[in-house]
Amino acid sequence: MTSSTVFVSGANGYIAQHIVKQLLAKNYKVIGSVRSQSKGEDLASLVNNSNFSYVVIPSISDKDAFYEVLQKHPEITVFLHTASPVTFEVDDVERDLLRPAIDGTVNALAAIKKYGPQIERVVITSSGGAVLGFDNYFESDKIYDEESWNPITYEESKSSGPVNGYFGSKKFAELAAIEFVETEKPNFDVTFVTPVYNFGPQAYEVKDKSKLNVSAEVVNTVLKFKKGDAIPEFGNIFADVRDVARAHIVAFESENSKGKRLLVGTDNFTYDTIAYIINKHFPEVEIPQGDLSKNEAIYKSMVQKYDNSKTNAILGFDLIGLEQSIVDTVKQLLV
Ligand code: NAP
């Protein structure tokens, strides 16, 4: 399959850059979409590989957003849809999070059905936010797995703040894709990758280390604490971004992943654990120590119990642990 051309939407994103890098390392040809020419040029110069090219798709919310690239590139056989708003800073949750996530997904699938009949494998980057319950929807005794759904409704996602709005955007985009496949019966199979919080280094050089994408910024936030600061209680489940990217490739290369959700996650994390690991490996960094004795209470109040053994059996590789991921992330940020 290594002569295939893979399309990656949102190719300049944190996760997508790793996907692009790993695809190229496996000799795939890659066409990525970005929202502007300047983002495309920046990415092309980072990637620096003749098997990579980009197209500009300013808005995935436009019905015909993906028509042209699919009409011009009948050699595309795999479509990875990663583009979706990832931000908690929005004025209007429905307009800025829910609609672009849902409409962008449906527009991609409808375009593939119309103009990409040769495409048989589609991977959609969903999120642990579609699977796990958070905030008021969190159940401390439940064991979540690949069949679980965050119980939040569309109306609740719209009205309970941007974080729940984001989780809702991923849930309802995923449900819209499932409905599309059921009603339209396209040529392709869809696999969903539903990762939890991604940490790990950026795939390429980082131009601006002051503010990273939402999940990588969690580690940056801890690095910005000052000695003597009280560390806020916050935690969840982590996956290394390099493994999440690799899961996207398994998602279309494997026969066993067709129609499945891959819940990619390994260790729990808290701000305190991250601070502890940074202190252990980078004693020169002056941040609070990190108190691991707080973890149990934090886990009980906000970190889901889960069983992703079905995913791990499909992935078939060992996942990077939290300590290694934090060390690799911080090394890149301190250079
Ligand atoms: P990211 O770095 O912010 O990348 C998001 C990508 O989507 C960027 O290319 C962005 O383009 C594009 N995008 C956002 N809104 C868009 C819109 N309205 N129209 C077109 N493109 C749009 O975030 P990421 O963490 O890599 O996320 C990639 C995917 O993984 C998303 O689907 C996200 O929901 C999912 N995910 C991420 C995590 C995580 O921990 N990072 C966990 C679970 C799931 P611009 O650069 O132009 O804004």
mmCIF file of C-alpha atoms and ligand atoms in Angstrom:
data_model
loop_
_atom_site.group_PDB
_atom_site.id
_atom_site.type_symbol
_atom_site.label_atom_id
_atom_site.label_comp_id
_atom_site.label_asym_id
_atom_site.label_seq_id
_atom_site.Cartn_x
_atom_site.Cartn_y
_atom_site.Cartn_z
ATOM 1 C CA MET A 1 0.000 0.000 0.000
ATOM 2 C CA THR A 2 3.016 2.287 0.217
ATOM 3 C CA SER A 3 2.478 3.794 -3.245
ATOM 4 C CA SER A 4 -0.842 5.273 -2.060
ATOM 5 C CA THR A 5 -1.546 8.949 -1.831
ATOM 6 C CA VAL A 6 -3.067 9.995 1.470
ATOM 7 C CA PHE A 7 -5.046 13.194 1.956
ATOM 8 C CA VAL A 8 -4.803 14.860 5.398
ATOM 9 C CA SER A 9 -7.157 17.718 6.276
ATOM 10 C CA GLY A 10 -5.842 20.283 8.777
ATOM 11 C CA ALA A 11 -2.310 19.168 7.910
ATOM 12 C CA ASN A 12 -0.586 21.924 9.892
ATOM 13 C CA GLY A 13 -2.193 20.833 13.204
ATOM 14 C CA TYR A 14 -0.238 19.403 16.134
ATOM 15 C CA ILE A 15 -1.384 15.810 15.574
ATOM 16 C CA ALA A 16 -1.572 16.088 11.777
ATOM 17 C CA GLN A 17 2.062 17.202 11.430
ATOM 18 C CA HIS A 18 3.099 13.951 13.110
ATOM 19 C CA ILE A 19 0.756 12.013 10.819
ATOM 20 C CA VAL A 20 2.313 13.695 7.766
ATOM 21 C CA LYS A 21 5.845 13.008 9.023
ATOM 22 C CA GLN A 22 5.123 9.330 9.714
ATOM 23 C CA LEU A 23 3.304 8.831 6.394
ATOM 24 C CA LEU A 24 6.267 10.278 4.482
ATOM 25 C CA ALA A 25 8.653 8.064 6.455
ATOM 26 C CA LYS A 26 6.593 5.103 5.208
ATOM 27 C CA ASN A 27 6.888 6.373 1.605
ATOM 28 C CA TYR A 28 3.293 7.447 1.207
ATOM 29 C CA LYS A 29 2.638 10.516 -0.895
ATOM 30 C CA VAL A 30 0.761 13.117 1.124
ATOM 31 C CA ILE A 31 -1.544 15.973 0.123
ATOM 32 C CA GLY A 32 -2.483 18.139 3.099
ATOM 33 C CA SER A 33 -5.062 20.888 3.384
ATOM 34 C CA VAL A 34 -4.458 24.130 5.258
ATOM 35 C CA ARG A 35 -6.533 27.290 5.572
ATOM 36 C CA SER A 36 -4.174 29.737 3.851
ATOM 37 C CA GLN A 37 -1.285 29.916 1.421
ATOM 38 C CA SER A 38 1.083 31.231 4.091
ATOM 39 C CA LYS A 39 0.264 28.288 6.414
ATOM 40 C CA GLY A 40 0.870 25.978 3.458
ATOM 41 C CA GLU A 41 4.246 27.540 2.667
ATOM 42 C CA ASP A 42 5.297 27.362 6.338
ATOM 43 C CA LEU A 43 4.324 23.707 6.526
ATOM 44 C CA ALA A 44 5.957 22.790 3.206
ATOM 45 C CA SER A 45 9.235 24.325 4.346
ATOM 46 C CA LEU A 46 9.105 22.429 7.670
ATOM 47 C CA VAL A 47 8.227 19.139 5.967
ATOM 48 C CA ASN A 48 10.761 19.661 3.162
ATOM 49 C CA ASN A 49 9.880 16.512 1.220
ATOM 50 C CA SER A 50 8.969 16.262 -2.462
ATOM 51 C CA ASN A 51 6.285 13.664 -1.654
ATOM 52 C CA PHE A 52 4.358 16.345 0.264
ATOM 53 C CA SER A 53 2.156 19.014 -1.264
ATOM 54 C CA TYR A 54 -0.613 21.194 0.104
ATOM 55 C CA VAL A 55 -3.898 22.657 -1.031
ATOM 56 C CA VAL A 56 -5.653 25.664 0.476
ATOM 57 C CA ILE A 57 -9.161 24.984 1.789
ATOM 58 C CA PRO A 58 -10.199 28.130 3.649
ATOM 59 C CA SER A 59 -13.349 26.709 5.228
ATOM 60 C CA ILE A 60 -14.370 23.103 5.770
ATOM 61 C CA SER A 61 -17.859 24.460 6.475
ATOM 62 C CA ASP A 62 -18.382 25.096 2.740
ATOM 63 C CA LYS A 63 -20.311 22.242 1.116
ATOM 64 C CA ASP A 64 -17.907 22.114 -1.833
ATOM 65 C CA ALA A 65 -14.738 22.563 0.280
ATOM 66 C CA PHE A 66 -13.221 19.210 -0.706
ATOM 67 C CA TYR A 67 -14.587 18.923 -4.261
ATOM 68 C CA GLU A 68 -11.671 20.427 -6.143
ATOM 69 C CA VAL A 69 -8.885 18.509 -4.431
ATOM 70 C CA LEU A 70 -10.692 15.218 -4.969
ATOM 71 C CA GLN A 71 -11.511 16.018 -8.613
ATOM 72 C CA LYS A 72 -7.898 16.969 -9.324
ATOM 73 C CA HIS A 73 -6.322 14.042 -7.456
ATOM 74 C CA PRO A 74 -7.878 10.710 -8.384
ATOM 75 C CA GLU A 75 -4.695 9.118 -7.009
ATOM 76 C CA ILE A 76 -5.882 9.767 -3.420
ATOM 77 C CA THR A 77 -6.937 6.419 -1.932
ATOM 78 C CA VAL A 78 -6.996 7.284 1.780
ATOM 79 C CA PHE A 79 -8.634 10.303 3.412
ATOM 80 C CA LEU A 80 -7.693 11.361 6.956
ATOM 81 C CA HIS A 81 -9.961 14.063 8.360
ATOM 82 C CA THR A 82 -8.260 15.752 11.304
ATOM 83 C CA ALA A 83 -9.391 19.382 10.793
ATOM 84 C CA SER A 84 -11.757 20.599 13.492
ATOM 85 C CA PRO A 85 -11.786 23.584 15.819
ATOM 86 C CA VAL A 86 -9.673 22.900 18.930
ATOM 87 C CA THR A 87 -10.103 25.903 21.172
ATOM 88 C CA PHE A 88 -11.915 26.917 24.313
ATOM 89 C CA GLU A 89 -11.797 30.603 23.370
ATOM 90 C CA VAL A 90 -14.975 31.141 21.366
ATOM 91 C CA ASP A 91 -17.807 33.671 21.405
ATOM 92 C CA ASP A 92 -20.507 31.371 20.087
ATOM 93 C CA VAL A 93 -20.162 27.653 20.844
ATOM 94 C CA GLU A 94 -22.589 26.497 18.168
ATOM 95 C CA ARG A 95 -21.202 28.718 15.393
ATOM 96 C CA ASP A 96 -17.513 28.346 16.271
ATOM 97 C CA LEU A 97 -17.268 24.736 17.532
ATOM 98 C CA LEU A 98 -20.302 22.544 16.897
ATOM 99 C CA ARG A 99 -21.186 23.549 13.332
ATOM 100 C CA PRO A 100 -17.666 23.527 11.798
ATOM 101 C CA ALA A 101 -16.890 20.156 13.426
ATOM 102 C CA ILE A 102 -20.134 18.528 12.284
ATOM 103 C CA ASP A 103 -20.530 20.221 8.893
ATOM 104 C CA GLY A 104 -16.824 19.824 8.081
ATOM 105 C CA THR A 105 -17.086 16.078 8.692
ATOM 106 C CA VAL A 106 -20.259 15.620 6.643
ATOM 107 C CA ASN A 107 -18.885 17.800 3.830
ATOM 108 C CA ALA A 108 -15.746 15.656 3.700
ATOM 109 C CA LEU A 109 -17.725 12.400 3.538
ATOM 110 C CA ALA A 110 -20.185 13.716 0.942
ATOM 111 C CA ALA A 111 -17.303 14.965 -1.230
ATOM 112 C CA ILE A 112 -15.532 11.595 -1.046
ATOM 113 C CA LYS A 113 -18.749 9.823 -2.036
ATOM 114 C CA LYS A 114 -19.223 12.199 -4.984
ATOM 115 C CA TYR A 115 -15.678 12.690 -6.267
ATOM 116 C CA GLY A 116 -13.523 9.990 -4.661
ATOM 117 C CA PRO A 117 -15.082 6.652 -5.605
ATOM 118 C CA GLN A 118 -11.612 5.050 -5.459
ATOM 119 C CA ILE A 119 -11.227 5.970 -1.767
ATOM 120 C CA GLU A 120 -11.918 2.959 0.423
ATOM 121 C CA ARG A 121 -10.492 4.018 3.773
ATOM 122 C CA VAL A 122 -11.439 7.130 5.722
ATOM 123 C CA VAL A 123 -10.176 8.002 9.187
ATOM 124 C CA ILE A 124 -11.812 10.706 11.278
ATOM 125 C CA THR A 125 -10.047 12.192 14.268
ATOM 126 C CA SER A 126 -12.714 12.225 16.917
ATOM 127 C CA SER A 127 -11.821 12.578 20.595
ATOM 128 C CA GLY A 128 -11.979 11.016 24.023
ATOM 129 C CA GLY A 129 -14.431 13.897 24.506
ATOM 130 C CA ALA A 130 -16.952 11.901 22.452
ATOM 131 C CA VAL A 131 -16.412 8.785 24.558
ATOM 132 C CA LEU A 132 -15.811 9.861 28.150
ATOM 133 C CA GLY A 133 -18.005 11.887 30.470
ATOM 134 C CA PHE A 134 -16.552 15.138 31.755
ATOM 135 C CA ASP A 135 -17.606 17.725 34.269
ATOM 136 C CA ASN A 136 -21.312 17.158 35.147
ATOM 137 C CA TYR A 137 -21.313 14.139 32.827
ATOM 138 C CA PHE A 138 -18.425 12.388 34.611
ATOM 139 C CA GLU A 139 -19.159 9.098 36.388
ATOM 140 C CA SER A 140 -16.408 8.112 38.801
ATOM 141 C CA ASP A 141 -17.412 4.425 39.034
ATOM 142 C CA LYS A 142 -18.050 3.770 35.368
ATOM 143 C CA ILE A 143 -15.506 1.890 33.240
ATOM 144 C CA TYR A 144 -15.535 3.634 29.857
ATOM 145 C CA ASP A 145 -14.570 1.730 26.716
ATOM 146 C CA GLU A 146 -14.770 1.945 22.917
ATOM 147 C CA GLU A 147 -18.568 1.598 23.010
ATOM 148 C CA SER A 148 -19.120 4.437 25.515
ATOM 149 C CA TRP A 149 -20.517 7.832 24.629
ATOM 150 C CA ASN A 150 -20.257 11.097 26.511
ATOM 151 C CA PRO A 151 -23.940 11.500 27.523
ATOM 152 C CA ILE A 152 -24.020 15.259 26.812
ATOM 153 C CA THR A 153 -26.871 16.379 24.509
ATOM 154 C CA TYR A 154 -26.548 18.841 21.618
ATOM 155 C CA GLU A 155 -28.508 21.457 23.554
ATOM 156 C CA GLU A 156 -26.315 20.981 26.640
ATOM 157 C CA SER A 157 -23.146 21.262 24.532
ATOM 158 C CA LYS A 158 -24.414 24.566 23.193
ATOM 159 C CA SER A 159 -25.135 26.030 26.589
ATOM 160 C CA SER A 160 -22.610 24.661 29.094
ATOM 161 C CA GLY A 161 -19.461 26.506 28.104
ATOM 162 C CA PRO A 162 -16.736 26.066 25.486
ATOM 163 C CA VAL A 163 -15.099 22.967 27.030
ATOM 164 C CA ASN A 164 -18.352 21.006 26.939
ATOM 165 C CA GLY A 165 -19.040 22.665 23.580
ATOM 166 C CA TYR A 166 -15.797 21.228 22.236
ATOM 167 C CA PHE A 167 -16.529 17.734 23.593
ATOM 168 C CA GLY A 168 -20.028 17.965 22.096
ATOM 169 C CA SER A 169 -18.591 19.080 18.756
ATOM 170 C CA LYS A 170 -16.555 15.879 18.594
ATOM 171 C CA LYS A 171 -19.424 13.647 19.727
ATOM 172 C CA PHE A 172 -21.947 15.079 17.281
ATOM 173 C CA ALA A 173 -19.449 15.121 14.390
ATOM 174 C CA GLU A 174 -18.785 11.447 15.019
ATOM 175 C CA LEU A 175 -22.516 10.650 15.196
ATOM 176 C CA ALA A 176 -23.106 12.584 11.967
ATOM 177 C CA ALA A 177 -20.440 10.479 10.253
ATOM 178 C CA ILE A 178 -22.023 7.255 11.510
ATOM 179 C CA GLU A 179 -25.417 8.416 10.227
ATOM 180 C CA PHE A 180 -23.881 9.344 6.850
ATOM 181 C CA VAL A 181 -22.420 5.852 6.450
ATOM 182 C CA GLU A 182 -25.705 4.201 7.479
ATOM 183 C CA THR A 183 -27.894 6.245 5.166
ATOM 184 C CA GLU A 184 -25.587 6.877 2.194
ATOM 185 C CA LYS A 185 -23.873 3.480 2.129
ATOM 186 C CA PRO A 186 -20.673 4.831 0.543
ATOM 187 C CA ASN A 187 -17.777 2.819 -0.936
ATOM 188 C CA PHE A 188 -15.552 3.543 2.017
ATOM 189 C CA ASP A 189 -15.163 2.341 5.596
ATOM 190 C CA VAL A 190 -14.707 4.882 8.356
ATOM 191 C CA THR A 191 -12.477 4.402 11.403
ATOM 192 C CA PHE A 192 -12.536 6.888 14.259
ATOM 193 C CA VAL A 193 -9.498 7.728 16.359
ATOM 194 C CA THR A 194 -10.710 8.970 19.737
ATOM 195 C CA PRO A 195 -7.610 10.054 21.649
ATOM 196 C CA VAL A 196 -7.465 11.681 25.060
ATOM 197 C CA TYR A 197 -5.144 14.594 25.960
ATOM 198 C CA ASN A 198 -2.119 14.549 23.630
ATOM 199 C CA PHE A 199 1.304 15.561 24.890
ATOM 200 C CA GLY A 200 4.687 15.065 23.276
ATOM 201 C CA PRO A 201 7.018 17.136 21.145
ATOM 202 C CA GLN A 202 5.923 18.998 18.037
ATOM 203 C CA ALA A 203 6.816 17.057 14.876
ATOM 204 C CA TYR A 204 8.954 19.857 13.479
ATOM 205 C CA GLU A 205 10.708 22.955 14.748
ATOM 206 C CA VAL A 206 8.500 25.143 16.966
ATOM 207 C CA LYS A 207 8.545 28.795 15.941
ATOM 208 C CA ASP A 208 6.492 30.167 18.832
ATOM 209 C CA LYS A 209 6.889 28.326 22.121
ATOM 210 C CA SER A 210 4.898 30.874 24.107
ATOM 211 C CA LYS A 211 1.510 29.291 23.319
ATOM 212 C CA LEU A 212 1.061 25.818 21.909
ATOM 213 C CA ASN A 213 -2.104 24.045 20.816
ATOM 214 C CA VAL A 214 -4.624 23.343 23.591
ATOM 215 C CA SER A 215 -3.341 19.957 24.797
ATOM 216 C CA ALA A 216 0.398 20.547 24.414
ATOM 217 C CA GLU A 217 -0.157 23.808 26.277
ATOM 218 C CA VAL A 218 -1.045 21.757 29.411
ATOM 219 C CA VAL A 219 2.656 20.885 29.775
ATOM 220 C CA ASN A 220 3.649 24.450 28.915
ATOM 221 C CA THR A 221 1.256 25.695 31.617
ATOM 222 C CA VAL A 222 3.089 23.663 34.253
ATOM 223 C CA LEU A 223 6.432 24.981 32.964
ATOM 224 C CA LYS A 224 5.117 28.518 33.476
ATOM 225 C CA PHE A 225 4.221 27.955 37.177
ATOM 226 C CA LYS A 226 6.536 29.828 39.549
ATOM 227 C CA LYS A 227 8.096 28.299 42.669
ATOM 228 C CA GLY A 228 5.631 28.861 45.531
ATOM 229 C CA ASP A 229 2.558 28.815 43.242
ATOM 230 C CA ALA A 230 -0.232 26.491 44.362
ATOM 231 C CA ILE A 231 -0.725 23.905 41.625
ATOM 232 C CA PRO A 232 -4.400 23.780 40.545
ATOM 233 C CA GLU A 233 -6.147 20.429 40.758
ATOM 234 C CA PHE A 234 -6.477 19.164 37.225
ATOM 235 C CA GLY A 235 -6.000 15.816 35.600
ATOM 236 C CA ASN A 236 -7.169 13.432 32.927
ATOM 237 C CA ILE A 237 -5.835 10.664 30.682
ATOM 238 C CA PHE A 238 -2.890 11.124 28.357
ATOM 239 C CA ALA A 239 -1.620 9.754 25.030
ATOM 240 C CA ASP A 240 1.608 10.656 23.288
ATOM 241 C CA VAL A 241 0.973 12.550 20.056
ATOM 242 C CA ARG A 242 3.402 10.277 18.168
ATOM 243 C CA ASP A 243 1.309 7.239 19.130
ATOM 244 C CA VAL A 244 -1.909 9.032 18.196
ATOM 245 C CA ALA A 245 -0.444 9.767 14.766
ATOM 246 C CA ARG A 246 0.656 6.139 14.426
ATOM 247 C CA ALA A 247 -2.872 5.041 15.372
ATOM 248 C CA HIS A 248 -4.216 7.020 12.380
ATOM 249 C CA ILE A 249 -1.964 4.984 10.099
ATOM 250 C CA VAL A 250 -2.953 1.652 11.677
ATOM 251 C CA ALA A 251 -6.548 2.864 11.370
ATOM 252 C CA PHE A 252 -6.406 2.716 7.567
ATOM 253 C CA GLU A 253 -3.754 0.031 7.080
ATOM 254 C CA SER A 254 -5.464 -2.563 9.268
ATOM 255 C CA GLU A 255 -8.442 -4.647 8.175
ATOM 256 C CA ASN A 256 -9.437 -5.080 11.845
ATOM 257 C CA SER A 257 -10.023 -1.403 12.428
ATOM 258 C CA LYS A 258 -12.797 -0.947 9.835
ATOM 259 C CA GLY A 259 -15.807 0.737 11.405
ATOM 260 C CA LYS A 260 -14.111 0.818 14.830
ATOM 261 C CA ARG A 261 -13.336 3.521 17.365
ATOM 262 C CA LEU A 262 -9.750 3.533 18.601
ATOM 263 C CA LEU A 263 -9.605 4.902 22.141
ATOM 264 C CA VAL A 264 -5.940 5.858 22.412
ATOM 265 C CA GLY A 265 -4.715 6.550 25.942
ATOM 266 C CA THR A 266 -2.177 5.236 28.451
ATOM 267 C CA ASP A 267 -1.428 6.868 31.791
ATOM 268 C CA ASN A 268 -3.402 9.267 33.929
ATOM 269 C CA PHE A 269 -1.879 12.683 34.489
ATOM 270 C CA THR A 270 -2.333 15.585 36.865
ATOM 271 C CA TYR A 271 -0.618 18.966 36.861
ATOM 272 C CA ASP A 272 1.165 17.710 40.002
ATOM 273 C CA THR A 273 2.507 14.600 38.225
ATOM 274 C CA ILE A 274 3.777 16.709 35.338
ATOM 275 C CA ALA A 275 5.502 19.101 37.775
ATOM 276 C CA TYR A 276 7.020 16.125 39.614
ATOM 277 C CA ILE A 277 8.428 14.649 36.377
ATOM 278 C CA ILE A 278 9.837 18.004 35.267
ATOM 279 C CA ASN A 279 11.551 18.477 38.652
ATOM 280 C CA LYS A 280 13.001 14.964 38.482
ATOM 281 C CA HIS A 281 14.512 15.383 35.013
ATOM 282 C CA PHE A 282 15.112 19.124 34.780
ATOM 283 C CA PRO A 283 16.131 20.281 38.300
ATOM 284 C CA GLU A 284 17.293 23.594 36.829
ATOM 285 C CA VAL A 285 13.678 24.539 36.012
ATOM 286 C CA GLU A 286 12.216 26.500 38.907
ATOM 287 C CA ILE A 287 8.637 25.300 39.291
ATOM 288 C CA PRO A 288 6.716 23.901 42.284
ATOM 289 C CA GLN A 289 7.638 20.345 43.272
ATOM 290 C CA GLY A 290 4.367 18.559 42.431
ATOM 291 C CA ASP A 291 2.589 16.678 45.194
ATOM 292 C CA LEU A 292 1.705 13.146 44.094
ATOM 293 C CA SER A 293 -0.322 12.549 47.269
ATOM 294 C CA LYS A 294 -3.055 14.791 45.772
ATOM 295 C CA ASN A 295 -3.501 12.495 42.785
ATOM 296 C CA GLU A 296 -5.897 9.954 44.217
ATOM 297 C CA ALA A 297 -8.473 12.610 45.113
ATOM 298 C CA ILE A 298 -8.070 14.295 41.714
ATOM 299 C CA TYR A 299 -8.535 10.974 39.897
ATOM 300 C CA LYS A 300 -11.711 10.326 41.900
ATOM 301 C CA SER A 301 -13.227 13.665 41.020
ATOM 302 C CA MET A 302 -12.278 14.057 37.344
ATOM 303 C CA VAL A 303 -10.303 11.202 35.792
ATOM 304 C CA GLN A 304 -12.246 8.408 34.084
ATOM 305 C CA LYS A 305 -11.611 4.724 34.585
ATOM 306 C CA TYR A 306 -11.388 3.016 31.233
ATOM 307 C CA ASP A 307 -10.630 -0.188 29.394
ATOM 308 C CA ASN A 308 -9.168 0.271 25.911
ATOM 309 C CA SER A 309 -7.841 -3.248 25.518
ATOM 310 C CA LYS A 310 -9.696 -3.721 22.199
ATOM 311 C CA THR A 311 -7.908 -0.669 20.782
ATOM 312 C CA ASN A 312 -4.526 -1.811 22.046
ATOM 313 C CA ALA A 313 -5.038 -5.214 20.415
ATOM 314 C CA ILE A 314 -5.689 -3.491 17.054
ATOM 315 C CA LEU A 315 -2.786 -1.056 17.442
ATOM 316 C CA GLY A 316 -0.316 -3.810 18.249
ATOM 317 C CA PHE A 317 2.474 -1.539 19.450
ATOM 318 C CA ASP A 318 3.671 -0.384 22.870
ATOM 319 C CA LEU A 319 2.518 3.103 23.743
ATOM 320 C CA ILE A 320 4.846 5.790 25.072
ATOM 321 C CA GLY A 321 4.377 6.441 28.800
ATOM 322 C CA LEU A 322 3.749 9.800 30.464
ATOM 323 C CA GLU A 323 7.246 10.253 31.905
ATOM 324 C CA GLN A 324 9.001 9.740 28.559
ATOM 325 C CA SER A 325 6.491 11.984 26.804
ATOM 326 C CA ILE A 326 6.908 14.834 29.285
ATOM 327 C CA VAL A 327 10.704 14.577 29.112
ATOM 328 C CA ASP A 328 10.655 14.703 25.286
ATOM 329 C CA THR A 329 8.176 17.597 25.313
ATOM 330 C CA VAL A 330 10.121 19.676 27.825
ATOM 331 C CA LYS A 331 13.480 19.015 26.117
ATOM 332 C CA GLN A 332 12.092 20.597 22.948
ATOM 333 C CA LEU A 333 10.567 23.536 24.825
ATOM 334 C CA LEU A 334 13.746 24.353 26.750
ATOM 335 C CA VAL A 335 16.079 24.513 23.718
HETATM 336 P P1 NAP B 1 -4.629 21.876 16.253
HETATM 337 O O1 NAP B 1 -3.151 21.864 16.305
HETATM 338 O O2 NAP B 1 -5.350 23.072 16.735
HETATM 339 O O3 NAP B 1 -5.073 21.530 14.767
HETATM 340 C C1 NAP B 1 -6.375 21.702 14.338
HETATM 341 C C2 NAP B 1 -6.373 21.738 12.837
HETATM 342 O O4 NAP B 1 -7.730 21.921 12.374
HETATM 343 C C3 NAP B 1 -5.572 22.920 12.280
HETATM 344 O O5 NAP B 1 -5.050 22.566 11.025
HETATM 345 C C4 NAP B 1 -6.653 23.987 12.111
HETATM 346 O O6 NAP B 1 -6.345 24.976 11.151
HETATM 347 C C5 NAP B 1 -7.787 23.119 11.620
HETATM 348 N N1 NAP B 1 -9.081 23.785 11.836
HETATM 349 C C6 NAP B 1 -9.601 24.191 12.999
HETATM 350 N N2 NAP B 1 -10.804 24.760 12.792
HETATM 351 C C7 NAP B 1 -11.039 24.699 11.476
HETATM 352 C C8 NAP B 1 -12.089 25.123 10.634
HETATM 353 N N3 NAP B 1 -13.175 25.725 11.118
HETATM 354 N N4 NAP B 1 -11.953 24.927 9.295
HETATM 355 C C9 NAP B 1 -10.850 24.330 8.813
HETATM 356 N N5 NAP B 1 -9.833 23.877 9.552
HETATM 357 C C10 NAP B 1 -9.924 24.071 10.861
HETATM 358 O O7 NAP B 1 -5.237 20.678 17.102
HETATM 359 P P2 NAP B 1 -4.866 19.137 17.264
HETATM 360 O O8 NAP B 1 -4.745 18.906 18.698
HETATM 361 O O9 NAP B 1 -3.775 18.733 16.362
HETATM 362 O O10 NAP B 1 -6.239 18.484 16.798
HETATM 363 C C11 NAP B 1 -6.380 17.746 15.597
HETATM 364 C C12 NAP B 1 -7.602 16.874 15.722
HETATM 365 O O11 NAP B 1 -7.439 16.005 16.838
HETATM 366 C C13 NAP B 1 -8.903 17.643 15.984
HETATM 367 O O12 NAP B 1 -9.930 16.975 15.285
HETATM 368 C C14 NAP B 1 -9.099 17.476 17.496
HETATM 369 O O13 NAP B 1 -10.441 17.599 17.863
HETATM 370 C C15 NAP B 1 -8.564 16.080 17.699
HETATM 371 N N6 NAP B 1 -8.137 15.773 19.068
HETATM 372 C C16 NAP B 1 -7.080 16.432 19.632
HETATM 373 C C17 NAP B 1 -6.659 16.053 20.926
HETATM 374 C C18 NAP B 1 -5.492 16.697 21.594
HETATM 375 O O14 NAP B 1 -5.259 16.402 22.755
HETATM 376 N N7 NAP B 1 -4.702 17.526 20.938
HETATM 377 C C19 NAP B 1 -7.347 15.064 21.625
HETATM 378 C C20 NAP B 1 -8.428 14.445 21.007
HETATM 379 C C21 NAP B 1 -8.802 14.789 19.733
HETATM 380 P P3 NAP B 1 -5.598 26.357 11.599
HETATM 381 O O15 NAP B 1 -4.216 25.961 11.993
HETATM 382 O O16 NAP B 1 -5.663 27.186 10.403
HETATM 383 O O17 NAP B 1 -6.379 26.888 12.759
#
